[in-house]
Amino acid sequence: MRYIIIGAGAVGGAIGGRLAGAGCEVVLVARGTQRAALAEHGLRLKVPDGESTYRLPVVEEPAELGELRPDDVLVLAVKTQDSEAALAVWGPAPVAGGGTAAERLPIVCAQNGVESQRLALRRFRRVHGVCVWLPATFVEPGVVAAEGTPLTGILHLGRYPHGTDETARLIAADLEKSRFEAPVVPDVTRWQYAKLLGNLVNAIEAVAGPNGGEEGLALYRRVRAEGAAVLDAAGIAYASAEEEKAARGDKIQLVEIDGTPRGGGSSWQSLNRGTGTIEADYLNGEIALLGRLHGVPTPLNDLLQRLANGFARERRAPGSLPFDELVRLADEAVAFVQES
């Protein structure tokens, strides 16, 4: 199979580089300065045991590849706010022998949140979801650091909305030889919703910076508890903390890589690169949406969604909101709802 990585940023670059290093055929899809850097210098993938440069084909549009191949696998790794545009471009792409990518090819949604696979299923017949546990950093064009060891990541994989198939098993086999663990599961959304609860911290980290102290943990627990209450009210199943701990074990240890300090996760990195957008609508915003559908107030996630979007829109520096100010705003938001 040939893997077409749509969005060669932190996650896409790490997956694409590791697959290429294991001998798989890989094409990277990127635009702007990232495409220029990848085309000129190759993908520089930094990992705890060294750095490799992969000179891979780089395109922006499917037409640059001519007809797609029947053995192509599309890996959607853009941020969710960019998914619809990517799906609209790649879905109609012709495949050798007839038909389009949406009709004939599998698409694998390797992203945070749960919305992209729903968007994909509107166009594509064969959609796979991935629960992405993959610490990676992308702050410099052409350079991706994947800080996990001994595994680069754990990628639970399954058909969406449920089930497994031979394609999932073949993809998993390639990932397994590429320094990933890739369990094929029939209930991938259970793992994704559990990961979503963990990703609610992304907006906190983005606007107020990483805070591993007791204050930071206390705020995250409040935000996560709000999210869990919403999922429970909606009747949405999610893997327990004990299941997640058992699945991860000590398989991924973070190692700081020289020259590429990890300042924060995916949302922090979006602000750091000044992209003008952020994924909060599909993380905290998913909780807000479900809360409104099921009558559960979500003042903390509403606040974080609003703050993160404002930071992105105004291109404010990540971590520039004092943490005590964030806590004050959170307390005010909760009090307002309680008094309403």
mmCIF file with all atom_site columns, N, CA and C in Angstrom, residues 253-305:
data_model
loop_
_atom_site.group_PDB
_atom_site.id
_atom_site.type_symbol
_atom_site.label_atom_id
_atom_site.label_alt_id
_atom_site.label_comp_id
_atom_site.label_asym_id
_atom_site.label_entity_id
_atom_site.label_seq_id
_atom_site.pdbx_PDB_ins_code
_atom_site.Cartn_x
_atom_site.Cartn_y
_atom_site.Cartn_z
_atom_site.occupancy
_atom_site.B_iso_or_equiv
_atom_site.pdbx_formal_charge
_atom_site.auth_seq_id
_atom_site.auth_comp_id
_atom_site.auth_asym_id
_atom_site.auth_atom_id
_atom_site.pdbx_PDB_model_num
ATOM 1   N N  . GLN A 1 253 ? 7.562   6.907  26.892 1.00 0.00 ? 253 GLN A N  1
ATOM 2   C CA . GLN A 1 253 ? 8.207   7.843  27.808 1.00 0.00 ? 253 GLN A CA 1
ATOM 3   C C  . GLN A 1 253 ? 8.670   9.052  26.998 1.00 0.00 ? 253 GLN A C  1
ATOM 4   N N  . LEU A 1 254 ? 8.408   10.257 27.531 1.00 0.00 ? 254 LEU A N  1
ATOM 5   C CA . LEU A 1 254 ? 8.807   11.469 26.818 1.00 0.00 ? 254 LEU A CA 1
ATOM 6   C C  . LEU A 1 254 ? 10.272  11.781 27.068 1.00 0.00 ? 254 LEU A C  1
ATOM 7   N N  . VAL A 1 255 ? 10.986  12.069 25.987 1.00 0.00 ? 255 VAL A N  1
ATOM 8   C CA . VAL A 1 255 ? 12.403  12.434 26.058 1.00 0.00 ? 255 VAL A CA 1
ATOM 9   C C  . VAL A 1 255 ? 12.574  13.767 25.345 1.00 0.00 ? 255 VAL A C  1
ATOM 10  N N  . GLU A 1 256 ? 13.158  14.735 26.023 1.00 0.00 ? 256 GLU A N  1
ATOM 11  C CA . GLU A 1 256 ? 13.398  16.023 25.374 1.00 0.00 ? 256 GLU A CA 1
ATOM 12  C C  . GLU A 1 256 ? 14.466  15.869 24.303 1.00 0.00 ? 256 GLU A C  1
ATOM 13  N N  . ILE A 1 257 ? 14.171  16.407 23.138 1.00 0.00 ? 257 ILE A N  1
ATOM 14  C CA . ILE A 1 257 ? 15.071  16.273 21.994 1.00 0.00 ? 257 ILE A CA 1
ATOM 15  C C  . ILE A 1 257 ? 15.818  17.584 21.794 1.00 0.00 ? 257 ILE A C  1
ATOM 16  N N  . ASP A 1 258 ? 17.116  17.494 21.711 1.00 0.00 ? 258 ASP A N  1
ATOM 17  C CA . ASP A 1 258 ? 17.947  18.690 21.565 1.00 0.00 ? 258 ASP A CA 1
ATOM 18  C C  . ASP A 1 258 ? 17.526  19.498 20.340 1.00 0.00 ? 258 ASP A C  1
ATOM 19  N N  . GLY A 1 259 ? 17.392  20.792 20.562 1.00 0.00 ? 259 GLY A N  1
ATOM 20  C CA . GLY A 1 259 ? 17.071  21.680 19.447 1.00 0.00 ? 259 GLY A CA 1
ATOM 21  C C  . GLY A 1 259 ? 15.598  21.815 19.162 1.00 0.00 ? 259 GLY A C  1
ATOM 22  N N  . THR A 1 260 ? 14.768  20.980 19.797 1.00 0.00 ? 260 THR A N  1
ATOM 23  C CA . THR A 1 260 ? 13.326  21.052 19.569 1.00 0.00 ? 260 THR A CA 1
ATOM 24  C C  . THR A 1 260 ? 12.608  20.906 20.899 1.00 0.00 ? 260 THR A C  1
ATOM 25  N N  . PRO A 1 261 ? 12.671  21.917 21.748 1.00 0.00 ? 261 PRO A N  1
ATOM 26  C CA . PRO A 1 261 ? 11.996  21.818 23.044 1.00 0.00 ? 261 PRO A CA 1
ATOM 27  C C  . PRO A 1 261 ? 10.492  21.715 22.861 1.00 0.00 ? 261 PRO A C  1
ATOM 28  N N  . ARG A 1 262 ? 9.866   20.890 23.699 1.00 0.00 ? 262 ARG A N  1
ATOM 29  C CA . ARG A 1 262 ? 8.419   20.716 23.616 1.00 0.00 ? 262 ARG A CA 1
ATOM 30  C C  . ARG A 1 262 ? 7.750   21.757 24.511 1.00 0.00 ? 262 ARG A C  1
ATOM 31  N N  . GLY A 1 263 ? 7.285   22.831 23.898 1.00 0.00 ? 263 GLY A N  1
ATOM 32  C CA . GLY A 1 263 ? 6.654   23.883 24.681 1.00 0.00 ? 263 GLY A CA 1
ATOM 33  C C  . GLY A 1 263 ? 5.235   23.569 25.068 1.00 0.00 ? 263 GLY A C  1
ATOM 34  N N  . GLY A 1 264 ? 4.565   22.714 24.298 1.00 0.00 ? 264 GLY A N  1
ATOM 35  C CA . GLY A 1 264 ? 3.174   22.383 24.569 1.00 0.00 ? 264 GLY A CA 1
ATOM 36  C C  . GLY A 1 264 ? 2.628   21.475 23.494 1.00 0.00 ? 264 GLY A C  1
ATOM 37  N N  . GLY A 1 265 ? 1.366   21.076 23.654 1.00 0.00 ? 265 GLY A N  1
ATOM 38  C CA . GLY A 1 265 ? 0.720   20.151 22.727 1.00 0.00 ? 265 GLY A CA 1
ATOM 39  C C  . GLY A 1 265 ? 0.229   20.830 21.462 1.00 0.00 ? 265 GLY A C  1
ATOM 40  N N  . SER A 1 266 ? -0.724  20.170 20.791 1.00 0.00 ? 266 SER A N  1
ATOM 41  C CA . SER A 1 266 ? -1.126  20.589 19.446 1.00 0.00 ? 266 SER A CA 1
ATOM 42  C C  . SER A 1 266 ? -1.726  21.990 19.410 1.00 0.00 ? 266 SER A C  1
ATOM 43  N N  . SER A 1 267 ? -2.567  22.336 20.388 1.00 0.00 ? 267 SER A N  1
ATOM 44  C CA . SER A 1 267 ? -3.179  23.664 20.377 1.00 0.00 ? 267 SER A CA 1
ATOM 45  C C  . SER A 1 267 ? -2.142  24.739 20.679 1.00 0.00 ? 267 SER A C  1
ATOM 46  N N  . TRP A 1 268 ? -1.261  24.482 21.632 1.00 0.00 ? 268 TRP A N  1
ATOM 47  C CA . TRP A 1 268 ? -0.164  25.407 21.928 1.00 0.00 ? 268 TRP A CA 1
ATOM 48  C C  . TRP A 1 268 ? 0.670   25.633 20.673 1.00 0.00 ? 268 TRP A C  1
ATOM 49  N N  . GLN A 1 269 ? 0.938   24.572 19.933 1.00 0.00 ? 269 GLN A N  1
ATOM 50  C CA . GLN A 1 269 ? 1.764   24.682 18.733 1.00 0.00 ? 269 GLN A CA 1
ATOM 51  C C  . GLN A 1 269 ? 1.075   25.514 17.655 1.00 0.00 ? 269 GLN A C  1
ATOM 52  N N  . SER A 1 270 ? -0.246  25.408 17.545 1.00 0.00 ? 270 SER A N  1
ATOM 53  C CA . SER A 1 270 ? -0.975  26.235 16.573 1.00 0.00 ? 270 SER A CA 1
ATOM 54  C C  . SER A 1 270 ? -0.804  27.712 16.887 1.00 0.00 ? 270 SER A C  1
ATOM 55  N N  . LEU A 1 271 ? -0.918  28.066 18.170 1.00 0.00 ? 271 LEU A N  1
ATOM 56  C CA . LEU A 1 271 ? -0.720  29.464 18.546 1.00 0.00 ? 271 LEU A CA 1
ATOM 57  C C  . LEU A 1 271 ? 0.727   29.879 18.328 1.00 0.00 ? 271 LEU A C  1
ATOM 58  N N  . ASN A 1 272 ? 1.648   29.001 18.636 1.00 0.00 ? 272 ASN A N  1
ATOM 59  C CA . ASN A 1 272 ? 3.062   29.318 18.474 1.00 0.00 ? 272 ASN A CA 1
ATOM 60  C C  . ASN A 1 272 ? 3.416   29.593 17.018 1.00 0.00 ? 272 ASN A C  1
ATOM 61  N N  . ARG A 1 273 ? 2.781   28.857 16.108 1.00 0.00 ? 273 ARG A N  1
ATOM 62  C CA . ARG A 1 273 ? 3.038   29.066 14.672 1.00 0.00 ? 273 ARG A CA 1
ATOM 63  C C  . ARG A 1 273 ? 2.208   30.200 14.103 1.00 0.00 ? 273 ARG A C  1
ATOM 64  N N  . GLY A 1 274 ? 1.279   30.746 14.877 1.00 0.00 ? 274 GLY A N  1
ATOM 65  C CA . GLY A 1 274 ? 0.470   31.863 14.405 1.00 0.00 ? 274 GLY A CA 1
ATOM 66  C C  . GLY A 1 274 ? -0.419  31.510 13.239 1.00 0.00 ? 274 GLY A C  1
ATOM 67  N N  . THR A 1 275 ? -1.028  30.326 13.266 1.00 0.00 ? 275 THR A N  1
ATOM 68  C CA . THR A 1 275 ? -1.834  29.865 12.134 1.00 0.00 ? 275 THR A CA 1
ATOM 69  C C  . THR A 1 275 ? -3.141  30.631 11.983 1.00 0.00 ? 275 THR A C  1
ATOM 70  N N  . GLY A 1 276 ? -3.621  31.254 13.065 1.00 0.00 ? 276 GLY A N  1
ATOM 71  C CA . GLY A 1 276 ? -4.897  31.969 13.012 1.00 0.00 ? 276 GLY A CA 1
ATOM 72  C C  . GLY A 1 276 ? -6.096  31.105 13.319 1.00 0.00 ? 276 GLY A C  1
ATOM 73  N N  . THR A 1 277 ? -5.889  29.793 13.469 1.00 0.00 ? 277 THR A N  1
ATOM 74  C CA . THR A 1 277 ? -6.976  28.881 13.832 1.00 0.00 ? 277 THR A CA 1
ATOM 75  C C  . THR A 1 277 ? -6.494  27.941 14.919 1.00 0.00 ? 277 THR A C  1
ATOM 76  N N  . ILE A 1 278 ? -7.459  27.285 15.562 1.00 0.00 ? 278 ILE A N  1
ATOM 77  C CA . ILE A 1 278 ? -7.149  26.355 16.641 1.00 0.00 ? 278 ILE A CA 1
ATOM 78  C C  . ILE A 1 278 ? -8.278  25.327 16.692 1.00 0.00 ? 278 ILE A C  1
ATOM 79  N N  . GLU A 1 279 ? -8.017  24.156 17.275 1.00 0.00 ? 279 GLU A N  1
ATOM 80  C CA . GLU A 1 279 ? -8.978  23.059 17.229 1.00 0.00 ? 279 GLU A CA 1
ATOM 81  C C  . GLU A 1 279 ? -9.987  23.059 18.375 1.00 0.00 ? 279 GLU A C  1
ATOM 82  N N  . ALA A 1 280 ? -10.058 24.133 19.149 1.00 0.00 ? 280 ALA A N  1
ATOM 83  C CA . ALA A 1 280 ? -10.903 24.153 20.348 1.00 0.00 ? 280 ALA A CA 1
ATOM 84  C C  . ALA A 1 280 ? -12.379 23.899 20.050 1.00 0.00 ? 280 ALA A C  1
ATOM 85  N N  . ASP A 1 281 ? -12.874 24.298 18.870 1.00 0.00 ? 281 ASP A N  1
ATOM 86  C CA . ASP A 1 281 ? -14.276 24.063 18.528 1.00 0.00 ? 281 ASP A CA 1
ATOM 87  C C  . ASP A 1 281 ? -14.603 22.576 18.496 1.00 0.00 ? 281 ASP A C  1
ATOM 88  N N  . TYR A 1 282 ? -13.593 21.736 18.298 1.00 0.00 ? 282 TYR A N  1
ATOM 89  C CA . TYR A 1 282 ? -13.828 20.295 18.156 1.00 0.00 ? 282 TYR A CA 1
ATOM 90  C C  . TYR A 1 282 ? -13.335 19.502 19.359 1.00 0.00 ? 282 TYR A C  1
ATOM 91  N N  . LEU A 1 283 ? -12.863 20.209 20.378 1.00 0.00 ? 283 LEU A N  1
ATOM 92  C CA . LEU A 1 283 ? -12.460 19.579 21.642 1.00 0.00 ? 283 LEU A CA 1
ATOM 93  C C  . LEU A 1 283 ? -13.392 20.113 22.730 1.00 0.00 ? 283 LEU A C  1
ATOM 94  N N  . ASN A 1 284 ? -13.096 21.272 23.299 1.00 0.00 ? 284 ASN A N  1
ATOM 95  C CA . ASN A 1 284 ? -14.020 21.878 24.251 1.00 0.00 ? 284 ASN A CA 1
ATOM 96  C C  . ASN A 1 284 ? -15.379 22.156 23.609 1.00 0.00 ? 284 ASN A C  1
ATOM 97  N N  . GLY A 1 285 ? -15.364 22.509 22.333 1.00 0.00 ? 285 GLY A N  1
ATOM 98  C CA . GLY A 1 285 ? -16.615 22.778 21.626 1.00 0.00 ? 285 GLY A CA 1
ATOM 99  C C  . GLY A 1 285 ? -17.482 21.550 21.440 1.00 0.00 ? 285 GLY A C  1
ATOM 100 N N  . GLU A 1 286 ? -16.864 20.373 21.349 1.00 0.00 ? 286 GLU A N  1
ATOM 101 C CA . GLU A 1 286 ? -17.646 19.127 21.279 1.00 0.00 ? 286 GLU A CA 1
ATOM 102 C C  . GLU A 1 286 ? -18.414 18.917 22.580 1.00 0.00 ? 286 GLU A C  1
ATOM 103 N N  . ILE A 1 287 ? -17.765 19.207 23.706 1.00 0.00 ? 287 ILE A N  1
ATOM 104 C CA . ILE A 1 287 ? -18.435 19.092 24.999 1.00 0.00 ? 287 ILE A CA 1
ATOM 105 C C  . ILE A 1 287 ? -19.550 20.128 25.113 1.00 0.00 ? 287 ILE A C  1
ATOM 106 N N  . ALA A 1 288 ? -19.275 21.352 24.660 1.00 0.00 ? 288 ALA A N  1
ATOM 107 C CA . ALA A 1 288 ? -20.305 22.393 24.687 1.00 0.00 ? 288 ALA A CA 1
ATOM 108 C C  . ALA A 1 288 ? -21.512 21.989 23.843 1.00 0.00 ? 288 ALA A C  1
ATOM 109 N N  . LEU A 1 289 ? -21.270 21.454 22.664 1.00 0.00 ? 289 LEU A N  1
ATOM 110 C CA . LEU A 1 289 ? -22.352 21.016 21.785 1.00 0.00 ? 289 LEU A CA 1
ATOM 111 C C  . LEU A 1 289 ? -23.196 19.939 22.452 1.00 0.00 ? 289 LEU A C  1
ATOM 112 N N  . LEU A 1 290 ? -22.540 18.903 22.962 1.00 0.00 ? 290 LEU A N  1
ATOM 113 C CA . LEU A 1 290 ? -23.273 17.812 23.594 1.00 0.00 ? 290 LEU A CA 1
ATOM 114 C C  . LEU A 1 290 ? -24.005 18.293 24.847 1.00 0.00 ? 290 LEU A C  1
ATOM 115 N N  . GLY A 1 291 ? -23.389 19.222 25.570 1.00 0.00 ? 291 GLY A N  1
ATOM 116 C CA . GLY A 1 291 ? -24.052 19.776 26.745 1.00 0.00 ? 291 GLY A CA 1
ATOM 117 C C  . GLY A 1 291 ? -25.345 20.469 26.383 1.00 0.00 ? 291 GLY A C  1
ATOM 118 N N  . ARG A 1 292 ? -25.332 21.234 25.308 1.00 0.00 ? 292 ARG A N  1
ATOM 119 C CA . ARG A 1 292 ? -26.548 21.934 24.883 1.00 0.00 ? 292 ARG A CA 1
ATOM 120 C C  . ARG A 1 292 ? -27.597 20.956 24.375 1.00 0.00 ? 292 ARG A C  1
ATOM 121 N N  . LEU A 1 293 ? -27.158 19.896 23.720 1.00 0.00 ? 293 LEU A N  1
ATOM 122 C CA . LEU A 1 293 ? -28.108 18.897 23.224 1.00 0.00 ? 293 LEU A CA 1
ATOM 123 C C  . LEU A 1 293 ? -28.777 18.131 24.356 1.00 0.00 ? 293 LEU A C  1
ATOM 124 N N  . HIS A 1 294 ? -28.066 17.967 25.461 1.00 0.00 ? 294 HIS A N  1
ATOM 125 C CA . HIS A 1 294 ? -28.570 17.109 26.536 1.00 0.00 ? 294 HIS A CA 1
ATOM 126 C C  . HIS A 1 294 ? -28.829 17.853 27.841 1.00 0.00 ? 294 HIS A C  1
ATOM 127 N N  . GLY A 1 295 ? -28.849 19.172 27.783 1.00 0.00 ? 295 GLY A N  1
ATOM 128 C CA . GLY A 1 295 ? -29.254 19.953 28.933 1.00 0.00 ? 295 GLY A CA 1
ATOM 129 C C  . GLY A 1 295 ? -28.269 19.972 30.078 1.00 0.00 ? 295 GLY A C  1
ATOM 130 N N  . VAL A 1 296 ? -26.974 19.899 29.778 1.00 0.00 ? 296 VAL A N  1
ATOM 131 C CA . VAL A 1 296 ? -25.944 19.923 30.817 1.00 0.00 ? 296 VAL A CA 1
ATOM 132 C C  . VAL A 1 296 ? -25.112 21.199 30.651 1.00 0.00 ? 296 VAL A C  1
ATOM 133 N N  . PRO A 1 297 ? -25.072 22.063 31.660 1.00 0.00 ? 297 PRO A N  1
ATOM 134 C CA . PRO A 1 297 ? -24.268 23.288 31.536 1.00 0.00 ? 297 PRO A CA 1
ATOM 135 C C  . PRO A 1 297 ? -22.776 22.949 31.400 1.00 0.00 ? 297 PRO A C  1
ATOM 136 N N  . THR A 1 298 ? -22.093 23.717 30.573 1.00 0.00 ? 298 THR A N  1
ATOM 137 C CA . THR A 1 298 ? -20.649 23.490 30.358 1.00 0.00 ? 298 THR A CA 1
ATOM 138 C C  . THR A 1 298 ? -19.890 24.814 30.412 1.00 0.00 ? 298 THR A C  1
ATOM 139 N N  . PRO A 1 299 ? -19.989 25.548 31.513 1.00 0.00 ? 299 PRO A N  1
ATOM 140 C CA . PRO A 1 299 ? -19.371 26.893 31.549 1.00 0.00 ? 299 PRO A CA 1
ATOM 141 C C  . PRO A 1 299 ? -17.858 26.881 31.381 1.00 0.00 ? 299 PRO A C  1
ATOM 142 N N  . LEU A 1 300 ? -17.176 25.872 31.912 1.00 0.00 ? 300 LEU A N  1
ATOM 143 C CA . LEU A 1 300 ? -15.717 25.855 31.821 1.00 0.00 ? 300 LEU A CA 1
ATOM 144 C C  . LEU A 1 300 ? -15.263 25.593 30.392 1.00 0.00 ? 300 LEU A C  1
ATOM 145 N N  . ASN A 1 301 ? -15.880 24.637 29.727 1.00 0.00 ? 301 ASN A N  1
ATOM 146 C CA . ASN A 1 301 ? -15.498 24.342 28.345 1.00 0.00 ? 301 ASN A CA 1
ATOM 147 C C  . ASN A 1 301 ? -15.937 25.449 27.398 1.00 0.00 ? 301 ASN A C  1
ATOM 148 N N  . ASP A 1 302 ? -17.087 26.092 27.696 1.00 0.00 ? 302 ASP A N  1
ATOM 149 C CA . ASP A 1 302 ? -17.484 27.263 26.907 1.00 0.00 ? 302 ASP A CA 1
ATOM 150 C C  . ASP A 1 302 ? -16.414 28.343 26.987 1.00 0.00 ? 302 ASP A C  1
ATOM 151 N N  . LEU A 1 303 ? -15.950 28.607 28.211 1.00 0.00 ? 303 LEU A N  1
ATOM 152 C CA . LEU A 1 303 ? -14.936 29.641 28.423 1.00 0.00 ? 303 LEU A CA 1
ATOM 153 C C  . LEU A 1 303 ? -13.651 29.313 27.678 1.00 0.00 ? 303 LEU A C  1
ATOM 154 N N  . LEU A 1 304 ? -13.178 28.086 27.819 1.00 0.00 ? 304 LEU A N  1
ATOM 155 C CA . LEU A 1 304 ? -11.914 27.706 27.181 1.00 0.00 ? 304 LEU A CA 1
ATOM 156 C C  . LEU A 1 304 ? -12.021 27.751 25.661 1.00 0.00 ? 304 LEU A C  1
ATOM 157 N N  . GLN A 1 305 ? -13.144 27.341 25.120 1.00 0.00 ? 305 GLN A N  1
ATOM 158 C CA . GLN A 1 305 ? -13.351 27.418 23.673 1.00 0.00 ? 305 GLN A CA 1
ATOM 159 C C  . GLN A 1 305 ? -13.279 28.869 23.212 1.00 0.00 ? 305 GLN A C  1
#
